[in-house]
Coordinates of C-alpha atoms and ligand atoms in Angstrom, one line a residue:
M4 CA -18.4 -17.0 16.0
K5 CA -18.3 -13.0 16.0
I6 CA -16.2 -10.7 13.9
A7 CA -15.6 -7.3 14.9
V8 CA -15.2 -4.5 12.5
A9 CA -12.8 -2.1 14.9
A10 CA -13.1 1.8 14.4
E11 CA -9.9 3.0 12.9
T12 CA -8.3 5.5 15.5
R13 CA -4.9 6.6 14.2
D14 CA -4.7 9.9 12.6
G15 CA -5.5 10.4 8.8
E16 CA -7.1 6.7 8.3
A17 CA -10.4 7.0 6.6
R18 CA -10.6 3.6 5.4
V19 CA -12.7 0.9 7.0
A20 CA -11.6 -2.9 7.2
L21 CA -15.0 -4.2 6.2
V22 CA -18.0 -2.8 4.0
P23 CA -21.5 -3.4 4.1
E24 CA -21.5 -4.9 0.7
L25 CA -19.4 -7.7 2.1
V26 CA -21.2 -8.5 5.5
G27 CA -23.3 -11.2 3.5
K28 CA -20.3 -13.3 2.7
L29 CA -19.5 -13.4 6.3
T30 CA -23.0 -14.3 7.8
A31 CA -23.0 -16.9 5.0
L32 CA -20.0 -18.1 6.4
G33 CA -21.7 -18.5 9.7
Y34 CA -20.2 -15.3 11.4
D35 CA -22.1 -12.8 13.5
V36 CA -20.9 -9.0 12.3
A37 CA -20.5 -6.5 15.0
V38 CA -19.2 -2.8 14.1
E39 CA -18.0 -0.3 16.4
P40 CA -20.3 2.9 16.0
G41 CA -19.0 5.4 13.1
A42 CA -16.3 2.7 11.7
G43 CA -17.3 3.6 8.0
M44 CA -17.7 7.2 8.9
H45 CA -14.8 8.6 7.3
A46 CA -15.0 6.4 3.9
L47 CA -19.0 7.6 3.6
L48 CA -20.7 4.4 5.5
S49 CA -23.1 4.9 7.8
D50 CA -23.9 2.4 10.7
D51 CA -27.4 2.1 9.5
E52 CA -26.1 0.9 6.2
Y53 CA -24.1 -1.9 8.2
V54 CA -27.5 -2.6 10.1
E55 CA -29.6 -3.1 7.1
V56 CA -27.4 -6.0 6.0
G57 CA -27.5 -7.7 9.4
A58 CA -24.9 -6.3 11.3
T59 CA -24.8 -4.9 14.8
V60 CA -23.3 -1.7 15.9
E61 CA -21.8 -2.1 19.4
A62 CA -19.5 0.5 21.6
D63 CA -17.4 -2.8 22.7
A64 CA -17.9 -4.8 19.9
I65 CA -14.1 -6.0 20.2
A66 CA -14.1 -7.4 23.6
D67 CA -15.6 -10.6 22.7
A68 CA -15.3 -11.3 19.2
D69 CA -13.3 -14.1 17.7
V70 CA -11.7 -12.2 15.0
V71 CA -11.5 -8.3 15.2
V72 CA -10.8 -6.6 11.4
S73 CA -8.9 -3.4 11.2
V74 CA -6.9 -1.3 8.6
Q75 CA -4.4 -0.3 10.6
P76 CA -3.0 -2.3 13.7
L77 CA -5.0 -1.9 16.8
D78 CA -3.8 0.6 19.7
V79 CA -2.4 -0.9 22.8
D80 CA -5.4 -0.2 25.0
R81 CA -7.9 -1.9 22.7
I82 CA -5.4 -4.5 22.5
R83 CA -5.6 -5.1 26.2
R84 CA -9.6 -5.6 25.9
L85 CA -9.5 -8.4 23.6
R86 CA -10.0 -11.8 24.7
R87 CA -7.3 -14.1 24.9
G88 CA -7.3 -16.6 22.2
S89 CA -9.0 -14.1 19.4
A90 CA -7.5 -13.2 16.5
T91 CA -6.8 -9.6 14.7
V92 CA -6.5 -9.2 11.0
S93 CA -5.0 -5.9 10.0
F94 CA -2.1 -4.1 8.5
L95 CA 0.8 -4.5 11.0
P96 CA 4.2 -3.3 9.7
T97 CA 6.2 -5.4 12.3
T98 CA 8.9 -3.5 11.9
F99 CA 7.8 -0.1 13.3
E100 CA 5.2 -1.3 15.5
Q101 CA 7.2 -3.7 17.8
A102 CA 5.3 -2.4 20.9
V103 CA 2.3 -3.6 19.3
V104 CA 3.7 -7.1 18.1
V105 CA 4.8 -7.3 22.1
D106 CA 1.0 -6.8 23.1
L107 CA -0.2 -9.2 20.9
R108 CA 2.4 -11.7 22.1
D109 CA 1.8 -11.1 25.6
C110 CA -2.0 -10.6 25.3
G111 CA -2.4 -14.1 23.7
I112 CA -3.7 -13.2 20.6
T113 CA -3.4 -14.7 17.1
A114 CA -2.7 -11.5 14.8
F115 CA -2.4 -11.7 11.1
A116 CA -0.5 -8.7 9.1
M117 CA -2.0 -8.4 5.9
E118 CA 1.3 -7.0 4.2
L119 CA 2.8 -10.6 5.0
V120 CA 0.4 -12.6 3.0
P121 CA 2.6 -14.8 0.4
R122 CA 2.4 -12.9 -3.1
I123 CA 1.6 -16.2 -5.0
S124 CA -0.9 -16.5 -7.1
R125 CA -3.3 -18.5 -4.8
A126 CA -3.7 -15.6 -2.5
Q127 CA -3.8 -12.6 -5.3
S128 CA -7.4 -12.2 -3.9
M129 CA -6.0 -11.3 -0.6
D130 CA -3.0 -9.3 -1.3
A131 CA -3.8 -5.8 0.4
L132 CA -0.1 -4.6 -0.8
S133 CA -1.3 -4.4 -4.3
S134 CA -5.0 -3.4 -3.9
Q135 CA -4.1 -0.5 -1.7
A136 CA -1.1 -0.2 -4.2
L137 CA -3.7 0.5 -7.3
V138 CA -5.5 2.9 -5.2
A139 CA -2.5 5.0 -4.3
G140 CA -0.8 4.8 -8.2
Y141 CA -4.4 6.2 -9.7
R142 CA -4.4 9.0 -7.3
S143 CA -0.8 9.7 -7.7
A144 CA -1.6 10.5 -11.7
I145 CA -4.8 12.2 -10.5
V146 CA -2.7 14.4 -8.3
A147 CA -0.4 15.4 -10.8
A148 CA -3.0 16.1 -13.4
G149 CA -4.9 18.5 -11.0
M150 CA -1.6 20.4 -9.8
L151 CA -0.2 20.8 -13.1
R152 CA -1.6 24.0 -14.6
R153 CA -1.6 22.6 -18.2
F154 CA -3.6 19.8 -20.1
F155 CA -2.2 16.5 -20.0
P156 CA -3.7 15.3 -23.6
L157 CA -2.7 17.0 -26.9
N158 CA -5.5 19.3 -28.2
M159 CA -5.9 20.2 -31.7
T160 CA -8.4 23.1 -32.3
A161 CA -9.3 26.2 -34.6
A162 CA -7.3 28.2 -31.8
G163 CA -4.3 25.9 -32.3
T164 CA -2.6 22.9 -31.2
V165 CA -1.7 22.3 -27.4
Q166 CA 1.0 19.8 -27.1
P167 CA 0.5 16.9 -24.4
A168 CA 2.2 17.1 -20.8
D169 CA 5.4 15.0 -20.5
V170 CA 4.9 12.6 -17.7
V171 CA 8.1 10.6 -16.3
V172 CA 7.2 7.6 -13.8
L173 CA 10.0 5.7 -11.8
G174 CA 9.0 2.3 -10.5
A175 CA 6.8 0.2 -12.5
G176 CA 5.1 -2.0 -10.1
V177 CA 1.7 -2.3 -9.2
A178 CA 1.3 1.5 -8.0
G179 CA 3.5 2.8 -10.8
L180 CA 1.9 0.9 -13.5
Q181 CA -1.4 2.1 -12.4
A182 CA -0.1 5.8 -12.3
I183 CA 1.3 5.0 -16.1
A184 CA -1.8 3.7 -17.4
T185 CA -3.8 6.8 -16.0
S186 CA -1.8 9.5 -16.9
K187 CA -2.0 7.8 -20.4
R188 CA -5.5 7.6 -20.3
L189 CA -5.7 11.4 -19.4
G190 CA -3.4 11.8 -22.9
A191 CA -0.1 12.7 -21.5
V192 CA 2.8 11.1 -22.9
V193 CA 4.5 8.8 -20.3
R194 CA 7.7 7.8 -20.1
A195 CA 9.1 5.2 -17.4
Y196 CA 12.1 3.6 -15.9
D197 CA 12.1 0.3 -13.4
V198 CA 15.2 -1.7 -12.2
R199 CA 13.5 -5.0 -13.1
A200 CA 13.9 -7.0 -16.3
A201 CA 10.5 -7.6 -16.8
A202 CA 9.4 -4.1 -16.3
A203 CA 10.3 -2.9 -19.6
E204 CA 7.7 -5.2 -21.5
E205 CA 4.9 -4.3 -18.7
I206 CA 5.6 -0.5 -19.0
R207 CA 5.1 -0.9 -22.6
S208 CA 1.9 -2.9 -22.2
V209 CA 0.1 0.1 -20.5
G210 CA 1.2 2.5 -23.6
A211 CA 4.2 4.1 -22.1
K212 CA 7.5 4.4 -23.4
S213 CA 10.2 2.3 -21.5
I214 CA 13.1 4.4 -20.6
D215 CA 16.4 2.1 -21.3
L216 CA 19.4 3.5 -19.3
E217 CA 21.9 0.9 -20.7
L218 CA 22.1 0.1 -17.0
E219 CA 22.5 -4.0 -15.6
T220 CA 18.8 -4.8 -14.1
L221 CA 18.3 -5.6 -10.4
E222 CA 16.3 -8.8 -9.5
G223 CA 15.6 -9.7 -6.0
S224 CA 13.8 -12.8 -4.6
G225 CA 10.0 -12.9 -5.1
G226 CA 10.1 -11.0 -8.3
Y227 CA 11.0 -7.7 -6.5
A228 CA 13.8 -5.2 -6.8
R229 CA 17.2 -5.5 -5.3
E230 CA 18.6 -2.6 -3.4
M231 CA 21.1 -0.8 -5.3
T232 CA 24.8 0.0 -4.4
E233 CA 25.6 3.6 -4.0
D234 CA 27.5 3.8 -7.4
R235 CA 24.8 2.3 -9.4
A236 CA 22.5 4.6 -7.7
A237 CA 24.6 7.7 -9.0
R238 CA 25.0 6.3 -12.5
Q239 CA 21.1 5.9 -12.5
R240 CA 20.6 9.5 -11.3
D241 CA 22.9 10.7 -13.9
L242 CA 21.2 9.2 -17.0
L243 CA 18.1 9.8 -15.3
A244 CA 18.7 13.6 -15.1
P245 CA 17.7 14.6 -18.6
Y246 CA 14.6 12.7 -18.5
I247 CA 13.4 14.5 -15.4
A248 CA 14.6 17.9 -16.4
A249 CA 12.2 17.3 -19.6
A250 CA 9.2 16.2 -17.6
D251 CA 6.3 18.5 -16.6
A252 CA 5.5 16.1 -14.1
L253 CA 7.0 13.5 -12.3
I254 CA 5.6 10.7 -10.5
T255 CA 7.7 8.2 -8.1
T256 CA 6.5 4.9 -6.7
A257 CA 10.0 3.0 -6.2
A258 CA 10.5 0.8 -3.3
V259 CA 12.6 -2.2 -2.2
P260 CA 10.8 -4.4 0.2
G261 CA 11.9 -4.5 4.0
R262 CA 14.2 -1.2 3.2
Q263 CA 14.1 2.4 3.1
A264 CA 12.6 3.8 -0.4
P265 CA 15.6 4.5 -2.8
M266 CA 16.4 8.1 -3.5
L267 CA 16.3 8.3 -7.0
V268 CA 16.1 11.9 -7.6
T269 CA 18.0 14.4 -5.8
A270 CA 17.1 18.3 -4.9
A271 CA 19.5 19.5 -7.8
M272 CA 17.7 17.1 -10.4
V273 CA 14.3 18.6 -9.2
E274 CA 15.7 22.3 -9.8
Q275 CA 16.5 21.6 -13.7
M276 CA 12.6 21.5 -14.2
K277 CA 10.7 24.0 -16.0
P278 CA 8.4 26.2 -14.4
G279 CA 5.3 25.1 -13.3
S280 CA 6.8 21.3 -13.1
V281 CA 4.7 19.0 -10.3
V282 CA 6.7 16.1 -8.7
V283 CA 4.5 13.4 -6.7
D284 CA 6.3 11.2 -4.5
L285 CA 4.4 7.9 -3.5
A286 CA 7.3 7.0 -1.1
A287 CA 7.7 10.1 0.7
E288 CA 6.6 8.4 3.8
T289 CA 9.0 5.5 3.7
G290 CA 12.1 7.6 3.2
G291 CA 11.2 9.1 -0.2
N292 CA 12.3 8.8 -3.9
V293 CA 12.7 12.7 -4.1
E294 CA 15.1 14.4 -1.9
G295 CA 13.5 16.9 0.0
S296 CA 9.8 15.4 -0.1
V297 CA 7.8 15.9 2.9
P298 CA 4.7 13.2 3.6
G299 CA 1.5 15.2 3.7
E300 CA 3.0 18.1 2.4
V301 CA 3.6 20.1 -0.8
V302 CA 7.2 22.0 -0.7
R303 CA 8.7 24.0 -3.5
I304 CA 12.1 23.0 -4.9
G305 CA 13.4 25.1 -7.7
N306 CA 10.5 25.5 -10.2
A307 CA 8.9 22.4 -9.0
Q308 CA 6.1 21.7 -6.7
V309 CA 6.7 18.8 -4.6
W310 CA 3.7 16.7 -3.5
G311 CA 4.6 13.9 -0.7
G312 CA 2.2 11.0 -0.1
R313 CA 0.8 10.4 3.2
N314 CA -1.3 7.5 3.2
V315 CA -2.4 8.0 -0.1
P316 CA -5.0 5.2 -0.1
S317 CA -6.8 6.7 2.5
Q318 CA -7.4 9.4 0.2
M319 CA -9.8 7.5 -1.5
P320 CA -11.4 5.5 1.3
G321 CA -14.7 4.2 -0.4
P322 CA -12.9 2.1 -3.2
A323 CA -9.9 1.4 -1.0
S324 CA -11.9 0.0 1.7
R325 CA -14.0 -1.8 -0.6
L326 CA -10.6 -3.6 -1.9
Y327 CA -9.2 -4.0 1.2
A328 CA -12.4 -5.7 2.6
Q329 CA -12.5 -8.2 -0.1
N330 CA -8.9 -8.9 0.6
V331 CA -9.8 -9.6 4.5
V332 CA -13.1 -11.4 3.7
N333 CA -11.1 -13.9 1.5
L334 CA -8.2 -14.5 4.1
V335 CA -10.9 -14.9 6.7
T336 CA -12.8 -17.2 4.7
L337 CA -9.6 -19.6 3.9
M338 CA -9.2 -19.4 8.0
T339 CA -12.9 -20.9 8.4
R340 CA -14.1 -24.4 9.0
E341 CA -17.5 -25.7 9.3
G342 CA -18.5 -22.3 10.6
A343 CA -15.6 -21.4 13.3
F344 CA -12.7 -19.5 12.9
A345 CA -9.6 -22.4 12.6
P346 CA -6.4 -21.3 10.9
D347 CA -4.7 -24.3 9.2
F348 CA -1.0 -23.1 10.4
D349 CA 0.1 -25.9 7.5
D350 CA -1.3 -23.7 5.0
E351 CA 1.3 -21.2 3.6
I352 CA -0.8 -18.3 3.3
V353 CA -1.9 -18.6 6.6
A354 CA 1.5 -19.4 8.3
G355 CA 3.3 -16.5 6.3
S356 CA 0.8 -13.8 7.4
C357 CA 0.8 -15.1 10.9
V358 CA 2.9 -12.7 13.7
T359 CA 1.7 -13.9 16.5
H360 CA -0.1 -17.0 18.2
D361 CA -0.6 -18.4 21.3
G362 CA 1.9 -16.3 23.5
A363 CA 4.9 -16.3 20.8
V364 CA 6.2 -14.5 18.0
R365 CA 5.9 -16.6 14.7
H366 CA 6.9 -14.5 12.0
E367 CA 11.0 -15.3 12.4
P368 CA 12.6 -11.7 11.4
T369 CA 10.0 -10.2 14.1
R370 CA 11.1 -12.6 16.7
T371 CA 14.6 -12.5 16.0
A372 CA 14.2 -8.3 16.1
L373 CA 12.3 -8.8 19.5
E374 CA 13.8 -11.6 21.1
G375 CA 16.9 -12.2 19.3
E376 CA 18.7 -15.3 17.5
P377 CA 17.4 -18.5 18.9
A378 CA 20.2 -20.0 20.8
Ligands
NAD430 P1 7.1 -2.4 -4.8 O1 6.0 -1.8 -4.1 O2 8.3 -3.3 -3.7 O3 8.1 -1.6 -5.6 C1 7.9 -0.9 -6.6 C2 8.6 -0.8 -8.0 O4 9.7 0.4 -7.5 C3 9.0 -2.2 -8.2 O5 8.8 -2.6 -9.7 C4 10.6 -2.1 -7.7 O6 11.4 -2.9 -9.3 C5 10.7 -0.6 -8.5 N1 12.2 0.0 -7.9 C6 13.1 -0.4 -6.9 N2 13.9 0.0 -6.8 C7 13.9 1.0 -8.0 C8 14.9 1.7 -8.3 N3 16.3 2.1 -7.9 N4 14.6 2.5 -9.6 C9 13.4 2.2 -10.3 N5 12.8 1.4 -9.7 C10 12.9 0.8 -8.7 O7 6.6 -3.3 -5.9 P2 5.3 -4.0 -6.3 O8 4.6 -3.0 -6.7 O9 4.6 -4.4 -4.7 O10 5.6 -5.0 -7.1 C11 6.7 -5.5 -7.3 C12 6.9 -6.8 -8.2 O11 6.1 -8.2 -7.8 C13 6.1 -6.5 -9.7 O12 6.7 -7.3 -10.8 C14 4.7 -7.2 -9.5 O13 4.0 -7.6 -10.8 C15 4.7 -8.4 -8.6 N6 3.6 -8.7 -7.8 C16 3.3 -9.7 -8.2 C17 2.4 -10.2 -7.2 C18 1.8 -11.9 -7.0 O14 2.3 -12.6 -7.8 N7 0.5 -12.2 -6.5 C19 1.2 -9.6 -6.5 C20 1.5 -8.2 -6.6 C21 3.0 -7.8 -7.3

């Protein structure tokens, strides 16, 4: 049985799906591990480090592999080089990657999407959305602290007292809570808001003040947020405006599964911020929480520098790869029986994360999008 680690080919992707530290876990399960040359290069992992722990480095590693692991989905050329019946494990945002899904289906590949792993407690160790959101949330606070040309913490010195920075965080899921905790550790005064009822307690537990807008909370299924009505969104923006105007740094992390990111902050609200303020929009790539933010760029709106996130976990490729690799190893382990790759489709984690199998699209919403409603 062979696992191949694909070199990432998409622009800006610096992570790698398996790190040398975890190769031993797969060889212990009975797999041979083959790595495409340079696969770990951008995460500062050399081919030699993989060889030292028992992997091979092969230019055509994917062609005869049983399972190919990657961070981004494989491109179409490489899917066509895979053996029929083999499996892929990667992020696979099916809404945006329909051509890839069609190829995986037509080439008879069993494809698993890390973002579809159900968020149940048994699958926490396979939850790559959470592990990568942790990295993005930490990075967002560090970016804000780096761009802000003043201290985050209070400093009481013989030369006088320097007041701490005021940081506002919108969205307190995995990334937002990590942004809050990191900003707190750096000494800022942090206020945060989230639409979920449980969020206020979670915000306080990481040391921030929860902003109470006295609006109804918005709970969707599975503990996620629901989409706002336009009226609710407008009221939320009005009530948040004074908090944002008073902030030195604003970090936005809000998302609603399967939807464009909610627009929480208009350009007019950013224009009310003080000279030297910074805004970090982690949701820039999925539509943006902040009007006018651009993924991968810093733009100026009024007095503020607005940083738009683009593949933020990849900006810390070492730790992001290590965490992602552990998620992948745990999922592959779940699907291994007696040294063979044998996914059990009666297991809700396996069934839930499978997109294509045996020439068919198994993920219901994707099948409907591609093939229409069943007759
Ligand atoms: P996410 O990335 O989908 O969204 C980020 C945050 O944005 C969420 O907290 C959401 O409530 C918030 N949000 C959405 N619309 C908003 C708005 N209009 N204004 C302000 N905030 C808004 O969420 P996530 O970080 O992936 O996780 C969301 C929830 O799922 C959390 O409660 C988290 O603890 C839970 N979770 C559970 C598991 C598990 O059980 N295995 C794993 C991960 C996360």
